[in-house]
XYZ file of C-alpha atoms in Angstrom:
559
model
C 92.247 79.101 127.353
C 91.660 80.190 123.977
C 91.445 83.583 122.852
C 88.043 85.402 121.802
C 87.911 84.801 117.814
C 88.801 87.822 116.213
C 86.236 89.153 113.848
C 87.527 88.710 110.128
C 85.299 89.032 107.136
C 85.471 86.175 104.665
C 86.929 86.666 101.220
C 83.718 85.303 100.234
C 81.495 88.058 102.002
C 80.546 91.384 100.831
C 83.846 93.020 101.073
C 86.241 90.849 99.138
C 85.061 89.325 95.748
C 86.499 85.866 94.113
C 88.903 86.150 91.314
C 85.861 85.315 88.948
C 85.480 89.324 88.760
C 88.121 88.808 86.267
C 86.900 85.401 84.604
C 89.426 83.533 86.321
C 88.725 79.711 87.247
C 90.136 79.557 90.759
C 88.810 81.207 93.602
C 90.525 83.639 95.948
C 89.377 82.426 99.122
C 90.015 81.465 102.746
C 91.200 83.682 105.640
C 93.881 83.256 108.385
C 92.587 81.042 111.161
C 92.031 83.793 113.962
C 93.262 81.288 116.711
C 96.809 80.781 115.095
C 98.818 83.647 114.987
C 101.050 81.966 112.557
C 98.311 81.643 109.682
C 97.950 85.238 110.022
C 101.610 86.307 110.146
C 102.438 83.789 107.065
C 99.372 84.552 104.853
C 99.774 86.500 101.390
C 96.243 87.367 101.297
C 94.380 90.431 102.708
C 92.671 89.916 106.309
C 89.852 92.070 107.622
C 89.454 92.883 111.252
C 86.492 94.978 112.161
C 85.646 95.754 108.680
C 89.232 97.021 107.960
C 92.267 95.769 106.348
C 94.722 94.372 108.902
C 98.369 94.447 107.340
C 101.557 92.845 109.053
C 104.356 95.026 108.986
C 108.293 94.212 109.863
C 109.442 95.682 113.097
C 112.811 93.522 113.307
C 114.318 90.356 112.286
C 117.504 88.310 112.485
C 117.607 88.867 116.303
C 118.414 86.840 119.043
C 116.938 89.112 121.553
C 114.753 91.909 121.736
C 114.197 94.551 124.600
C 110.679 96.493 124.830
C 108.741 98.491 127.227
C 104.920 98.430 127.089
C 103.142 101.906 127.870
C 100.607 100.887 130.086
C 99.665 97.141 131.364
C 100.780 94.316 129.152
C 98.899 91.260 127.934
C 100.995 88.240 126.398
C 99.501 85.359 124.593
C 101.529 82.497 123.906
C 101.124 79.962 121.113
C 101.056 76.323 121.845
C 102.375 73.460 120.125
C 98.800 72.630 119.026
C 98.328 76.035 117.588
C 96.525 77.231 120.155
C 96.937 80.542 122.170
C 96.994 80.985 125.795
C 96.733 83.916 127.728
C 100.192 84.043 129.656
C 100.433 87.664 130.921
C 97.529 89.883 131.780
C 97.432 93.403 132.979
C 101.184 93.135 134.035
C 102.851 96.534 135.042
C 104.839 98.287 132.685
C 108.864 97.884 132.887
C 111.994 96.813 130.448
C 110.687 93.164 129.000
C 112.884 90.898 126.951
C 111.852 88.419 124.168
C 114.538 85.821 123.773
C 115.119 83.068 121.057
C 115.300 79.920 122.891
C 115.770 77.812 119.736
C 114.906 78.496 115.946
C 115.265 76.503 112.681
C 115.180 78.200 109.480
C 112.365 77.136 106.952
C 112.808 74.481 104.294
C 112.951 75.614 100.838
C 114.917 77.869 98.330
C 116.439 81.547 99.136
C 117.029 83.517 95.670
C 118.067 87.282 95.645
C 115.473 89.231 93.974
C 117.095 91.958 91.572
C 113.904 93.871 90.459
C 110.181 93.469 90.182
C 108.529 94.377 86.667
C 105.183 95.159 85.802
C 102.996 91.905 84.921
C 102.498 93.325 81.378
C 105.796 93.987 80.635
C 106.853 90.605 78.735
C 109.796 92.289 76.805
C 110.881 93.711 79.781
C 111.108 90.486 81.532
C 113.608 89.394 78.622
C 115.251 92.515 78.194
C 116.234 91.980 82.225
C 117.610 88.559 81.444
C 119.965 90.216 79.049
C 120.859 92.887 80.906
C 121.724 91.245 84.190
C 123.524 88.701 82.133
C 125.923 91.459 80.468
C 126.525 92.103 84.170
C 127.531 88.543 84.688
C 124.431 87.478 86.698
C 122.176 84.935 85.256
C 118.464 85.286 86.276
C 115.148 83.436 86.206
C 111.563 84.803 85.616
C 108.620 84.100 88.135
C 105.527 85.666 88.662
C 104.137 87.139 92.115
C 101.135 88.703 93.324
C 97.268 87.742 92.814
C 94.354 89.487 91.191
C 91.207 89.697 93.276
C 88.069 91.942 94.015
C 87.576 94.333 96.685
C 83.778 95.658 96.928
C 83.159 95.295 93.171
C 86.656 96.865 92.218
C 89.746 94.916 91.076
C 93.117 95.016 92.697
C 95.671 93.222 90.399
C 99.224 92.786 92.081
C 100.867 90.550 89.737
C 104.450 91.161 88.972
C 107.247 89.460 87.329
C 109.914 88.744 89.804
C 113.696 88.674 88.740
C 115.794 86.489 90.599
C 119.333 85.462 90.379
C 120.542 81.949 89.850
C 122.158 80.610 92.697
C 122.575 77.568 95.146
C 119.297 78.133 96.565
C 120.368 78.040 100.377
C 119.786 81.093 102.710
C 123.604 81.465 103.164
C 124.296 81.168 99.520
C 121.919 84.075 98.851
C 123.115 86.500 101.602
C 126.458 85.777 100.352
C 125.513 86.535 96.484
C 123.284 89.745 97.588
C 126.810 91.269 99.296
C 128.496 90.594 96.204
C 126.038 91.999 93.950
C 125.667 95.024 95.845
C 129.402 95.356 96.210
C 130.206 94.879 92.712
C 127.076 96.739 91.008
C 126.068 99.248 93.440
C 122.529 97.764 93.493
C 120.043 97.204 96.274
C 118.662 93.620 96.173
C 116.198 91.754 98.543
C 116.239 88.050 99.566
C 113.335 86.261 98.277
C 112.292 82.944 99.936
C 110.135 79.846 98.320
C 109.232 77.992 101.635
C 107.869 74.259 101.776
C 107.922 74.611 105.327
C 108.036 77.484 107.392
C 110.595 77.955 110.261
C 110.222 76.636 113.559
C 111.628 77.566 117.140
C 110.541 78.673 120.713
C 110.464 82.027 121.958
C 110.715 83.085 125.929
C 109.170 86.141 127.422
C 110.969 87.545 130.600
C 109.689 89.986 132.890
C 111.729 93.142 134.162
C 113.152 91.237 136.927
C 114.612 88.340 134.228
C 111.889 85.572 134.974
C 110.528 83.881 132.495
C 106.700 84.192 132.196
C 106.091 82.246 128.888
C 107.474 80.401 126.262
C 105.697 80.463 122.579
C 106.179 77.770 119.767
C 106.767 80.129 117.016
C 104.814 83.093 118.139
C 104.161 85.427 121.133
C 101.398 87.869 121.096
C 102.052 91.061 122.816
C 99.209 93.956 123.645
C 99.320 97.289 125.311
C 96.581 99.505 124.991
C 98.928 102.659 124.841
C 101.793 101.131 122.509
C 104.931 99.197 122.971
C 108.361 101.018 122.736
C 111.057 98.787 121.053
C 114.434 99.212 121.440
C 117.277 99.357 118.558
C 115.103 98.937 115.584
C 117.123 98.856 112.319
C 116.303 101.183 109.455
C 117.782 102.452 106.150
C 119.064 99.089 105.230
C 121.639 99.592 102.544
C 121.336 103.502 102.477
C 123.604 106.033 103.731
C 121.379 107.130 106.878
C 121.259 103.315 107.845
C 121.067 103.076 111.788
C 119.129 101.911 114.733
C 116.702 104.005 116.797
C 113.805 103.104 119.474
C 110.580 103.185 117.990
C 106.910 102.877 119.561
C 104.219 100.937 117.881
C 100.384 100.648 118.271
C 99.712 98.036 120.987
C 99.654 94.950 118.976
C 102.744 93.067 118.054
C 103.778 89.400 117.570
C 107.152 87.844 118.132
C 107.849 85.005 115.529
C 110.723 83.450 113.853
C 111.930 84.614 110.613
C 112.807 82.738 107.531
C 116.385 82.393 108.703
C 115.340 80.761 111.991
C 115.893 84.140 114.176
C 113.917 86.207 116.255
C 111.635 88.950 114.345
C 109.015 91.209 115.495
C 105.939 92.130 113.619
C 103.254 94.883 114.025
C 99.708 94.022 113.128
C 97.799 97.240 112.278
C 94.555 98.308 110.645
C 95.043 99.929 107.404
C 94.226 103.719 108.546
C 96.459 103.549 111.450
C 99.182 102.238 109.233
C 98.583 105.125 106.579
C 98.552 107.545 109.377
C 102.148 106.564 110.110
C 103.311 106.271 106.526
C 101.929 109.790 105.273
C 104.069 111.882 107.327
C 107.077 109.894 106.600
C 106.624 110.279 102.874
C 105.643 113.857 102.672
C 105.819 117.303 104.904
C 103.526 116.630 107.879
C 102.661 120.345 107.760
C 101.991 120.392 103.937
C 98.745 121.783 102.880
C 95.641 119.830 104.039
C 94.610 118.815 100.644
C 97.939 117.605 99.594
C 97.909 115.343 103.047
C 94.659 113.932 101.481
C 96.380 113.157 98.213
C 99.266 111.533 99.911
C 97.125 109.390 102.159
C 94.821 108.097 99.145
C 98.037 107.324 96.971
C 99.881 105.821 100.124
C 96.588 103.430 100.755
C 96.733 102.265 97.249
C 100.292 101.383 97.546
C 99.891 99.220 100.266
C 96.919 97.238 98.324
C 99.347 97.285 95.501
C 102.009 95.242 97.136
C 100.087 93.039 99.390
C 100.928 89.142 97.856
C 104.015 90.755 95.475
C 106.528 91.445 98.358
C 108.069 89.432 101.134
C 106.550 86.143 99.995
C 109.233 84.208 102.215
C 108.570 86.604 105.409
C 106.290 86.301 108.324
C 104.796 89.733 107.162
C 103.272 91.507 104.182
C 105.455 94.596 104.075
C 108.901 95.868 105.504
C 108.904 99.534 106.864
C 111.358 100.961 104.177
C 111.492 102.486 100.929
C 110.969 98.664 99.589
C 107.363 98.812 100.707
C 106.749 102.263 102.031
C 108.470 103.830 105.044
C 106.829 103.316 108.386
C 108.464 104.900 111.567
C 105.642 103.652 114.138
C 103.604 105.997 116.563
C 106.253 108.780 116.716
C 105.671 109.668 112.945
C 102.078 110.428 113.740
C 101.005 114.112 113.195
C 97.342 115.771 113.974
C 97.301 117.150 110.300
C 97.946 113.904 108.289
C 96.182 111.828 110.726
C 92.962 114.140 109.938
C 94.058 113.637 106.338
C 93.683 109.921 106.539
C 90.457 110.358 108.843
C 88.873 112.459 105.888
C 89.755 109.881 103.074
C 89.161 106.874 105.023
C 89.075 103.639 102.804
C 89.488 105.579 99.555
C 92.197 104.415 96.756
C 92.560 105.252 93.258
C 90.609 103.426 90.505
C 90.255 103.738 86.742
C 87.555 102.302 84.690
C 89.144 99.822 82.005
C 87.494 97.550 79.870
C 84.388 97.474 81.881
C 86.194 96.756 84.965
C 87.294 99.112 87.947
C 90.967 98.488 88.401
C 93.062 100.075 91.005
C 95.739 102.244 89.722
C 99.300 102.075 90.616
C 99.381 105.333 92.535
C 103.102 105.837 92.609
C 104.628 108.956 93.443
C 108.126 111.112 93.715
C 109.013 113.728 95.503
C 110.117 116.638 92.866
C 109.215 116.073 89.308
C 111.306 119.022 88.294
C 108.388 120.672 86.203
C 107.158 117.602 84.183
C 105.955 114.288 85.151
C 106.964 111.165 83.398
C 105.120 108.327 81.470
C 105.342 104.745 83.565
C 106.837 103.055 80.424
C 109.668 105.503 80.047
C 110.700 104.691 83.527
C 110.123 101.157 84.187
C 109.179 99.808 80.728
C 106.169 97.932 79.706
C 103.181 99.063 78.109
C 101.853 102.706 78.846
C 99.197 103.011 81.691
C 96.752 105.398 80.818
C 96.755 106.701 84.312
C 100.406 107.203 84.486
C 100.976 109.835 81.478
C 103.604 112.347 81.945
C 102.211 116.044 82.263
C 103.238 119.412 82.689
C 103.642 120.593 86.244
C 102.874 124.170 85.376
C 100.094 126.055 84.371
C 99.869 125.584 80.357
C 98.924 129.060 79.823
C 102.219 130.212 81.112
C 103.941 132.160 78.082
C 107.398 131.084 79.056
C 106.670 127.805 79.018
C 104.828 127.366 75.904
C 107.409 125.576 74.015
C 107.284 122.769 76.949
C 103.564 122.369 77.392
C 103.274 119.093 74.967
C 106.426 117.296 76.246
C 110.344 117.975 76.529
C 112.187 116.181 73.537
C 115.954 115.951 73.077
C 115.784 118.992 71.594
C 114.486 121.047 74.532
C 115.953 119.150 77.386
C 118.945 121.135 77.834
C 117.009 124.532 77.402
C 114.510 123.086 80.106
C 116.839 121.829 82.980
C 118.887 125.091 82.416
C 115.686 127.083 83.286
C 116.153 128.186 86.789
C 114.157 129.258 88.547
C 111.274 127.284 86.559
C 107.553 128.230 87.245
C 106.226 124.863 88.134
C 103.831 124.058 90.851
C 106.742 121.998 92.746
C 109.325 125.045 92.434
C 106.683 127.580 93.677
C 105.852 125.127 96.481
C 106.258 126.523 100.086
C 108.406 123.475 100.563
C 110.510 123.432 97.557
C 114.224 122.966 97.500
C 115.976 124.718 95.077
C 118.798 122.156 94.717
C 116.205 119.255 94.021
C 114.267 121.274 91.315
C 117.295 122.127 89.526
C 120.993 120.484 90.141
C 124.072 119.604 88.972
C 126.621 116.714 89.528
C 130.115 116.774 88.268
C 132.378 113.611 87.806
C 135.993 113.673 87.375
C 137.437 111.638 84.041
C 139.149 109.211 86.787
C 135.551 108.706 88.627
C 133.594 107.908 85.583
C 136.141 105.356 84.484
C 135.653 103.868 87.598
C 131.982 103.818 87.797
C 132.060 102.459 84.309
C 134.980 99.822 85.046
C 132.313 97.021 85.531
C 131.296 97.536 81.597
C 134.839 96.581 80.687
C 134.511 99.683 78.074
C 138.087 101.164 79.049
C 138.593 104.861 79.557
C 135.247 106.556 79.001
C 135.104 108.833 75.693
C 131.615 109.738 75.428
C 128.186 109.536 77.375
C 125.174 109.872 75.209
C 121.576 109.701 76.109
C 119.609 107.559 73.910
C 115.929 107.955 74.082
C 113.956 110.269 76.318
C 110.469 110.122 77.575
C 108.164 112.980 77.500
C 109.392 114.722 80.376
C 113.161 114.796 78.816
C 114.080 111.720 81.262
C 116.656 109.448 79.626
C 115.534 106.056 78.830
C 118.981 104.805 78.169
C 122.607 105.748 78.209
C 125.468 104.809 75.995
C 128.879 104.581 76.937
C 131.626 104.290 74.617
C 135.117 103.605 75.887
C 138.535 102.984 74.122
C 137.982 99.325 74.175
C 134.330 98.794 73.709
C 130.682 100.272 73.976
C 127.874 99.511 76.331
C 124.303 100.727 76.996
C 122.732 101.455 80.311
C 118.611 100.766 80.325
C 116.659 102.596 82.462
C 116.637 105.885 84.457
C 116.902 104.098 87.771
C 119.817 101.976 86.432
C 121.622 105.046 85.109
C 120.962 107.029 88.465
C 122.157 104.451 90.660
C 125.170 103.892 88.710
C 126.252 107.487 88.485
C 126.191 107.603 92.492
C 122.443 108.311 92.747
C 121.826 110.932 90.539
C 118.703 113.175 91.652
C 116.851 111.929 88.503
C 116.883 110.966 84.772
C 115.757 114.333 83.761
C 119.437 115.833 82.854
C 121.971 116.594 80.039
C 125.462 115.512 80.182
C 128.470 117.652 79.153
C 132.069 116.947 78.847
C 134.312 119.583 80.473
C 137.975 120.293 81.015
C 138.497 117.906 83.769
C 135.687 115.314 83.338
C 131.846 115.516 82.839
C 128.961 117.587 84.051
C 125.238 116.354 84.817
C 122.882 118.987 84.891
C 119.281 118.026 85.601
C 115.970 118.724 87.318
C 113.774 116.982 89.641
C 114.457 114.485 92.643
C 113.007 111.067 92.114
C 111.631 108.756 88.943
C 108.974 111.612 88.383
C 106.084 109.347 87.451
C 102.297 109.755 88.984
C 101.719 112.408 91.582
C 104.689 114.995 92.076
C 104.531 115.304 96.352
C 106.058 118.902 96.185
C 103.928 119.922 92.940
C 100.808 118.544 94.615
C 101.502 120.987 97.696
C 102.010 123.778 95.162
C 98.867 123.041 93.592
C 96.888 122.984 96.841
C 98.598 126.052 98.116
C 96.972 127.613 95.061
C 93.370 126.180 95.739
C 93.149 122.788 94.250
C 91.475 120.213 96.029
C 92.706 116.556 96.747
C 90.706 115.200 93.971
C 91.690 117.997 91.582
C 95.033 116.946 92.409
C 94.715 113.091 91.939
C 92.671 114.000 88.806
C 95.796 116.085 87.169
C 98.419 113.453 88.044
C 96.596 110.361 87.462
C 94.520 110.751 84.235
C 91.294 109.083 84.256
C 91.419 107.807 88.045
C 89.243 108.881 90.846
C 89.209 108.158 94.482
C 86.787 105.233 95.735
C 86.000 104.276 98.991
C 86.245 100.750 99.303
C 85.466 99.854 102.920
């Protein structure tokens, strides 16, 4: 029998508008067919269920087998070869169940290494990326991803430039190339698939006794009202804290075939439930309620901003890592963040530009170090009026008068040596002194090894060239005994020097090598999370917090 049709709102209805809102010819139309889970999983468009966005998030992929335990009676729906879903299990007793890949074939199409994404307005940055990657021995091509569409009369534009490494276009080739780039250059990259045909395969569901109870053609849907515990979920890919742990997810999961033809598990989450898990993963769960509300609004906006621009060749919209936003499942949910999410339900940041209400790129970082940064200084591209660097201290503070309007090259050394600094992020009850101000020493041998891919020879000088309004480095000039080179972008500099806390630093020659002295933790653009807590602790509301960090923007409820 077919499952009851899920309630989806049409993109042509009152919630989502056409791209005509931006004067474009084509309409952003269509919704996933509710009776075929593959249409939901592979769609790059925002779907609505009961008036709320429905977001698909990766739980696991690349597997042959997945073990799970439903917290309560289990219902399973198997997809048939005709694309229908049939109820295979209903009200089954809890126990340790198994999903097994019986057969799987990868999708047909090209696979590439995605090196980075840039703002759609940053045409110069796209050209600079070509040149910079070529210097590192990587030839690239530039494509565009994302869409522009309307939500309740407001515009969401997720378009980005995607910088792809040239390769043989095969999945194995892309994975080999990704490993080589990560090992040689120390950068984290993604696999981008351009599929002409989806992967195919069969997935078997086995009950706790090991009996086969269902076989799904490409997909199986699992439901348990009290959640589903999944064993050995991988997290922290590419980071030092990489590992596996058991995680529990709200009770609607899809087993499917990933782009490489292996077994994947995907959670289908209403937006608000997703944000309830994201907020405590991104900020202290016991932070001030107004700071939690500010985080909920920014997290919701970040979800909207990434839909259609990430994971184009994967059977989900978002991963659960830093690449999208960290989501750890039900265990991450806490009462205070959940209350903050409910209090701001459906709100995201929008700003009025040229007669349109546009979604603000509500980026945030952990600790700004006393001054936030302009978006263009961090990522290049044109200035965003809502992402202007601003002091994270009371401008009337006498000892900081010299820094009110910015921290140029002449002031940055004095600023980073202020310790303690009377900023909101430093005065927060959650401040970490080693993140507000920090030092990182390197021996000469370490610096020579770090810079060896640039072929400059033994390093003789490290000089910051250009700084943002917060003093963060825009570029670093490296002179060696054989040649000179320049590294552009604060993130590239930080990664190169073994993940410096931030780009707000000065570098000095020492007797044994080099010393970086800096302030802050993260890129510094948008909301300073620890600063937001400090402001809330001193009486600021979440709207006041957001107004300070995102100039000219305000929370708007869109559903």
